[in-house]
mmCIF file of N, CA and C in Angstrom:
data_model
loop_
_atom_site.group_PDB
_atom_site.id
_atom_site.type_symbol
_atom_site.label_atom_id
_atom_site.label_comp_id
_atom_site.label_asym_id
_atom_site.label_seq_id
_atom_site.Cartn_x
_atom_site.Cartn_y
_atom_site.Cartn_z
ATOM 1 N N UNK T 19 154.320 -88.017 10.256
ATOM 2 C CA UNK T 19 153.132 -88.810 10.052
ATOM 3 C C UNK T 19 152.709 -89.465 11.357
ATOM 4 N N UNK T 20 151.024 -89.427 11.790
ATOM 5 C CA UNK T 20 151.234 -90.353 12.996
ATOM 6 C C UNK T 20 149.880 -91.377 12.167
ATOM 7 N N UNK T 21 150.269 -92.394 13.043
ATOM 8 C CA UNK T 21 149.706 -93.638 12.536
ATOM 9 C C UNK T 21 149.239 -94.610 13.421
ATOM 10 N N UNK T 22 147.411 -94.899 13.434
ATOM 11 C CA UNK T 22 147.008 -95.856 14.255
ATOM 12 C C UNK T 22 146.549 -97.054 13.900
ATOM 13 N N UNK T 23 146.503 -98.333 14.579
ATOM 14 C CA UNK T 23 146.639 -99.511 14.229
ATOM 15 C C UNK T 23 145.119 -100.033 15.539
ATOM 16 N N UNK T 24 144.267 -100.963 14.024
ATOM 17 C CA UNK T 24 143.216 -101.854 14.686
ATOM 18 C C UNK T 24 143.455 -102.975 14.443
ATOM 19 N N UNK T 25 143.134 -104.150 15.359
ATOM 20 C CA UNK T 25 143.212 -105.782 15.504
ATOM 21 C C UNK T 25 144.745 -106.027 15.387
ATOM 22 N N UNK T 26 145.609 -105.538 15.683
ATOM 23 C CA UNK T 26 147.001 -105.684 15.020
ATOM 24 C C UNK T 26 147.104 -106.994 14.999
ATOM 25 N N UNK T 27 148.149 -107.279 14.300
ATOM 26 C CA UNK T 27 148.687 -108.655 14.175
ATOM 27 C C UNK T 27 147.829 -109.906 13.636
ATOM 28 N N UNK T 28 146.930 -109.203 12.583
ATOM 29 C CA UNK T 28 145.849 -110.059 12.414
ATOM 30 C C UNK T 28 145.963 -109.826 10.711
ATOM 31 N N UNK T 29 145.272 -110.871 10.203
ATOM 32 C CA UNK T 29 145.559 -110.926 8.348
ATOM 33 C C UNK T 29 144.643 -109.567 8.699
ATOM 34 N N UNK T 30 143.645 -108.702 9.478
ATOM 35 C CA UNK T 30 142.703 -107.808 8.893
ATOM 36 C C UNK T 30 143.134 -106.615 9.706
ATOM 37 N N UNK T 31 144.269 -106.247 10.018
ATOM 38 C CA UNK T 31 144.772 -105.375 10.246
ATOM 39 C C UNK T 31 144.671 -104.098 9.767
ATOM 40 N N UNK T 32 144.032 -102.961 10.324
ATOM 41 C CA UNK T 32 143.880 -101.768 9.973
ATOM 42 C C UNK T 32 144.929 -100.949 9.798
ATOM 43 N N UNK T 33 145.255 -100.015 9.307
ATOM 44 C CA UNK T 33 146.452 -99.060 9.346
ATOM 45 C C UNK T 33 146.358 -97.767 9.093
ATOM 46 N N UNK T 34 146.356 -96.835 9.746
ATOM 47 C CA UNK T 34 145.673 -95.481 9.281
ATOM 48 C C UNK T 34 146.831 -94.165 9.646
ATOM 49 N N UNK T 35 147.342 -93.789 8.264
ATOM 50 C CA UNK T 35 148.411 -93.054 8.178
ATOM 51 C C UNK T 35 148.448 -91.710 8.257
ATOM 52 N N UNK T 36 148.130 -90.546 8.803
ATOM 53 C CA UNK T 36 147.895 -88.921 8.696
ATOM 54 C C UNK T 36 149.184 -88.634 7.490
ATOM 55 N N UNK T 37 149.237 -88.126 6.475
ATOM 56 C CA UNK T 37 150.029 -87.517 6.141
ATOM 57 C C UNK T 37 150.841 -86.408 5.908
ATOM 58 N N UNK T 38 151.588 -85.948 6.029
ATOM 59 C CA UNK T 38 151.845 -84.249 6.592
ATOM 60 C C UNK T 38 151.624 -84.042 5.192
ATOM 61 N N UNK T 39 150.793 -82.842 5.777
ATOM 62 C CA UNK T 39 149.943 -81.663 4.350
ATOM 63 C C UNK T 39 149.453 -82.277 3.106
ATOM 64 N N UNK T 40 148.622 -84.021 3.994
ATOM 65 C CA UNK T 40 148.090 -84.544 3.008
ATOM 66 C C UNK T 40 146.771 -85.024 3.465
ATOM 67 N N UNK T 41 146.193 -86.178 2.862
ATOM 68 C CA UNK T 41 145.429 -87.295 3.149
ATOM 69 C C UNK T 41 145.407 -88.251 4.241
ATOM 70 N N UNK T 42 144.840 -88.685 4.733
ATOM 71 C CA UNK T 42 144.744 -89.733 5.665
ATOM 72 C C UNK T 42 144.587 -90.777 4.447
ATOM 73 N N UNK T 43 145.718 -91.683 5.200
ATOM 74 C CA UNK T 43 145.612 -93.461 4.155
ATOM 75 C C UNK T 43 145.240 -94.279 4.673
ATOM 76 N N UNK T 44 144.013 -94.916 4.948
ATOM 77 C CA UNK T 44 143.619 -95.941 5.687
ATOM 78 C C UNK T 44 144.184 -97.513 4.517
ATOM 79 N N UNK T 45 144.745 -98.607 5.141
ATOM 80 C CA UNK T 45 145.303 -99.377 4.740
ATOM 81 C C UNK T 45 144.541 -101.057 5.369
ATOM 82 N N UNK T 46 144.267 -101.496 4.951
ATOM 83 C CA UNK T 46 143.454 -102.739 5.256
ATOM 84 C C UNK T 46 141.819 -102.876 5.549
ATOM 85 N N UNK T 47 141.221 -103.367 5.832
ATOM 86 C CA UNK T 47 139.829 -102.945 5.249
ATOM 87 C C UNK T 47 139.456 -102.207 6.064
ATOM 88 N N UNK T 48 138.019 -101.391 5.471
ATOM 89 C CA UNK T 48 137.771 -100.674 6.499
ATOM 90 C C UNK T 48 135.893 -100.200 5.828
ATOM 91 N N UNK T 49 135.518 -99.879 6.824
ATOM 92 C CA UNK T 49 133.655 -99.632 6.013
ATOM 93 C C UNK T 49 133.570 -98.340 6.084
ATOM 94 N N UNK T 50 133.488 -97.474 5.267
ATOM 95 C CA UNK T 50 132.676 -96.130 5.463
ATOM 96 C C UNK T 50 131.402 -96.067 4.925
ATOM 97 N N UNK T 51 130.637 -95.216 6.078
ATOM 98 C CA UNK T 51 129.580 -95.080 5.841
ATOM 99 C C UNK T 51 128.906 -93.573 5.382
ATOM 100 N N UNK T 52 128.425 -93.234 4.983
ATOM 101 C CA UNK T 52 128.181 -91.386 4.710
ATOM 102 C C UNK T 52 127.412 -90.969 5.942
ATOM 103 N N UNK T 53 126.731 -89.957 5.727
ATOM 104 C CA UNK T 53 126.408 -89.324 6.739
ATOM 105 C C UNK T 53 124.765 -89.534 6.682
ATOM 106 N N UNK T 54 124.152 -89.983 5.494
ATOM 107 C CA UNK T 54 123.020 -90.663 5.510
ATOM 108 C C UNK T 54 122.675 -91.895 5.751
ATOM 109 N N UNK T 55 124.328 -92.940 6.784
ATOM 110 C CA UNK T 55 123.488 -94.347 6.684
ATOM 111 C C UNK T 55 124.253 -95.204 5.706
ATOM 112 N N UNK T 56 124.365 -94.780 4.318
ATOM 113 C CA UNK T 56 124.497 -95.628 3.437
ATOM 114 C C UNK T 56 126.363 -95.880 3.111
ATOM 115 N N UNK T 57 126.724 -97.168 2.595
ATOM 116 C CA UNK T 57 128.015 -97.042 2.915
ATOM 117 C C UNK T 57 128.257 -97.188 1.561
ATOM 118 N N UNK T 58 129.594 -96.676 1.696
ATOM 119 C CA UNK T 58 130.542 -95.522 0.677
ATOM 120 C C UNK T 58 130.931 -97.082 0.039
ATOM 121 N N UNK T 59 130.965 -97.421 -1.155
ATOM 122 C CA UNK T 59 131.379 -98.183 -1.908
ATOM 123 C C UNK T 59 132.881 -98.090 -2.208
ATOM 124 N N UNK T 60 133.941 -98.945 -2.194
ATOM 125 C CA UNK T 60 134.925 -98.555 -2.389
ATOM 126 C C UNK T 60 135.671 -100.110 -2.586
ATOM 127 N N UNK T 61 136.721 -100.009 -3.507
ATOM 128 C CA UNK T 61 137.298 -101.467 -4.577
ATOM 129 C C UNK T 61 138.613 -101.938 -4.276
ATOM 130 N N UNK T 62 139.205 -100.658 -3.374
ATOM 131 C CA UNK T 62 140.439 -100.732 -2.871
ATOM 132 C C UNK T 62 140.753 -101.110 -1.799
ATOM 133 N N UNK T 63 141.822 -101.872 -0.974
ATOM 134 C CA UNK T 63 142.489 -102.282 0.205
ATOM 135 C C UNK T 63 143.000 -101.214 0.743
ATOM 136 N N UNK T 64 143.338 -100.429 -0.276
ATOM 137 C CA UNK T 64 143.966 -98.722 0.812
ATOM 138 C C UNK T 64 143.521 -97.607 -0.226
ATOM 139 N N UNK T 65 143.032 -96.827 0.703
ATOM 140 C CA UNK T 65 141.980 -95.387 0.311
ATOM 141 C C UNK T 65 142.617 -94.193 0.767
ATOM 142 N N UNK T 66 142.845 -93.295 0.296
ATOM 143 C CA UNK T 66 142.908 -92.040 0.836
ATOM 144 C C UNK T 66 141.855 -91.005 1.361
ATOM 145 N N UNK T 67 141.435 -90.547 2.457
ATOM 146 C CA UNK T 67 140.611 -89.934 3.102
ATOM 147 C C UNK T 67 141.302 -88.510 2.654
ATOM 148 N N UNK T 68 140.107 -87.682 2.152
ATOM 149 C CA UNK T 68 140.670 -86.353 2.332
ATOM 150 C C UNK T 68 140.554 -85.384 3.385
ATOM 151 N N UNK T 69 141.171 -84.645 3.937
ATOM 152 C CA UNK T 69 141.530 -84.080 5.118
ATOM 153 C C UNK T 69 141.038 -82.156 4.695
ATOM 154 N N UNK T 70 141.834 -82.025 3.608
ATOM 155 C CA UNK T 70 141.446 -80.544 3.076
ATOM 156 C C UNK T 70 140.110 -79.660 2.971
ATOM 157 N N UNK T 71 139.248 -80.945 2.596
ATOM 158 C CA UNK T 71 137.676 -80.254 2.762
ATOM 159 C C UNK T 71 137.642 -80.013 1.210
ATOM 160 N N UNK T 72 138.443 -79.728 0.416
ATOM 161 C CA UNK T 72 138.397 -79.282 -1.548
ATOM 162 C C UNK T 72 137.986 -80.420 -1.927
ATOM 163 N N UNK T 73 138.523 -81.509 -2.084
ATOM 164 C CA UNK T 73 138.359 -83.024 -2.633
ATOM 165 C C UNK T 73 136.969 -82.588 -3.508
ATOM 166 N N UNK T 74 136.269 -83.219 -4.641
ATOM 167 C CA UNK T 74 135.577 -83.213 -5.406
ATOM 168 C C UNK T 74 134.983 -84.599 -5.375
ATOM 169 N N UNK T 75 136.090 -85.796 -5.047
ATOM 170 C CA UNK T 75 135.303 -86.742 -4.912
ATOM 171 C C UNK T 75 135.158 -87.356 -3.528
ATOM 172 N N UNK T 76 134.850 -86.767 -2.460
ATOM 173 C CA UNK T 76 134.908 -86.476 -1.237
ATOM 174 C C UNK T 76 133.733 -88.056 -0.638
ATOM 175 N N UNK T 77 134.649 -88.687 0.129
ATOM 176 C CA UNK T 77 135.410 -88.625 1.216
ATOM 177 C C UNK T 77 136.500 -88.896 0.773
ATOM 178 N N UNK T 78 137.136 -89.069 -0.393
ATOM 179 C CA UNK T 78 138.146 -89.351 -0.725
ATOM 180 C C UNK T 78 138.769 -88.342 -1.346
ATOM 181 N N UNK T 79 140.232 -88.540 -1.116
ATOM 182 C CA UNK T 79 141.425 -87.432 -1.888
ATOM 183 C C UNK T 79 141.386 -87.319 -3.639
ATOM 184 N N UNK T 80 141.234 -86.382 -3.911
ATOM 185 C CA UNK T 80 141.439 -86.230 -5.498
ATOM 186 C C UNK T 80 142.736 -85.533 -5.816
ATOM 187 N N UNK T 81 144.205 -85.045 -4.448
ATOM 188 C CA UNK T 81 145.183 -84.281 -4.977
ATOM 189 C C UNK T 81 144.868 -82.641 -4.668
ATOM 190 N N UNK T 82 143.629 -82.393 -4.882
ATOM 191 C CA UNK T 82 143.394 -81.112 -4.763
ATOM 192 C C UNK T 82 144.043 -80.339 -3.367
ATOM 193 N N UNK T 83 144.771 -80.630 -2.318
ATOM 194 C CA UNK T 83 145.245 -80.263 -1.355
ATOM 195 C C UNK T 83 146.404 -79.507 -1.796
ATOM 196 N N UNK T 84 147.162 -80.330 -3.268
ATOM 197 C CA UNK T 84 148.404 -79.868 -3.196
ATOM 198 C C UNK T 84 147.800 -77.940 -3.894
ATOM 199 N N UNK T 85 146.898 -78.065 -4.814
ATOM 200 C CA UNK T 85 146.710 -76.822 -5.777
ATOM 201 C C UNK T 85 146.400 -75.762 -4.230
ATOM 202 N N UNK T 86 145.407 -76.259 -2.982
ATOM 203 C CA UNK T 86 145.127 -74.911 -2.455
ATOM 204 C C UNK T 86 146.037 -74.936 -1.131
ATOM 205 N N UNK T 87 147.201 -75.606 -1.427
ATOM 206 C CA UNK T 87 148.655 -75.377 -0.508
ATOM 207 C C UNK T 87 147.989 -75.856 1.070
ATOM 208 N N UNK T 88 147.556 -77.009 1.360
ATOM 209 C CA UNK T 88 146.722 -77.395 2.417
ATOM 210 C C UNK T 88 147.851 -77.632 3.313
ATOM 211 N N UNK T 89 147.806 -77.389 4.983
ATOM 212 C CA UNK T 89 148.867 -77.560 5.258
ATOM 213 C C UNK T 89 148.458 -78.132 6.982
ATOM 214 N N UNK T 90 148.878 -79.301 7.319
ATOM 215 C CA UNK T 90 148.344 -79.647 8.579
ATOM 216 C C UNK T 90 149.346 -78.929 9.938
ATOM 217 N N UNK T 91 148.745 -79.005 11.102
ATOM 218 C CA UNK T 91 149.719 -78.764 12.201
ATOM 219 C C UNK T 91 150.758 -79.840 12.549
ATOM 220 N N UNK T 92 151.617 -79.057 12.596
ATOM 221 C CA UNK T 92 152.789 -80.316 12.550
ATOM 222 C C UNK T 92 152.749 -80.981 13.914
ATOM 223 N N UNK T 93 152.397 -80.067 15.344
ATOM 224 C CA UNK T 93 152.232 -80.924 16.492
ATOM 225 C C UNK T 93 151.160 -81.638 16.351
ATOM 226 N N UNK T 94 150.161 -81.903 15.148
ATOM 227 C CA UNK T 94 149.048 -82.970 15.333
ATOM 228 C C UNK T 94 149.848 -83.650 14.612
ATOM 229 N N UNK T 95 151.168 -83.741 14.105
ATOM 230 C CA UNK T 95 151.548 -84.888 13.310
ATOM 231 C C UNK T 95 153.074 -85.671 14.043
ATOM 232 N N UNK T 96 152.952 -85.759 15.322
ATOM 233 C CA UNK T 96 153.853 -86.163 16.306
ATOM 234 C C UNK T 96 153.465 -87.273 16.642
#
């Protein structure tokens, strides 16, 4: 897994996890916006980003990675 960190050491600390042959977990707040401008509504403190491109409820993970055997490069996960 590699993992990057914004404002560290702060109550609003970002945390953003790659997961091998998964999702990206972003962990503390964070804004997404779509690609029109408008931002992605979301209720949770930590989200899963989907990485696979399948997701259905896209930008977010629905699992669907595991059904089409999604599989990341392991030297991008160093």
């Amino acid at each position: 897994m590699t993992s990057v960190t914004g404002t560290a050491g702060t109550d609003d600390e970002t945390l953003i996890v790659a997961c091998t042959d998964g999702p990206l977990l972003v962990r503390g707040p964070v804004r997404l916006e779509g690609s029109d401008g408008r931002l992605i509504e979301q209720t949770r403190r930590t989200v899963a980003l989907c990485r696979c491109g399948v997701s259905t409820i896209k930008p977010f993970c629905d699992g669907t990675h595991k059904l089409v055997n999604f599989r990341t490069d392991p030297q991008l996960e160093e």
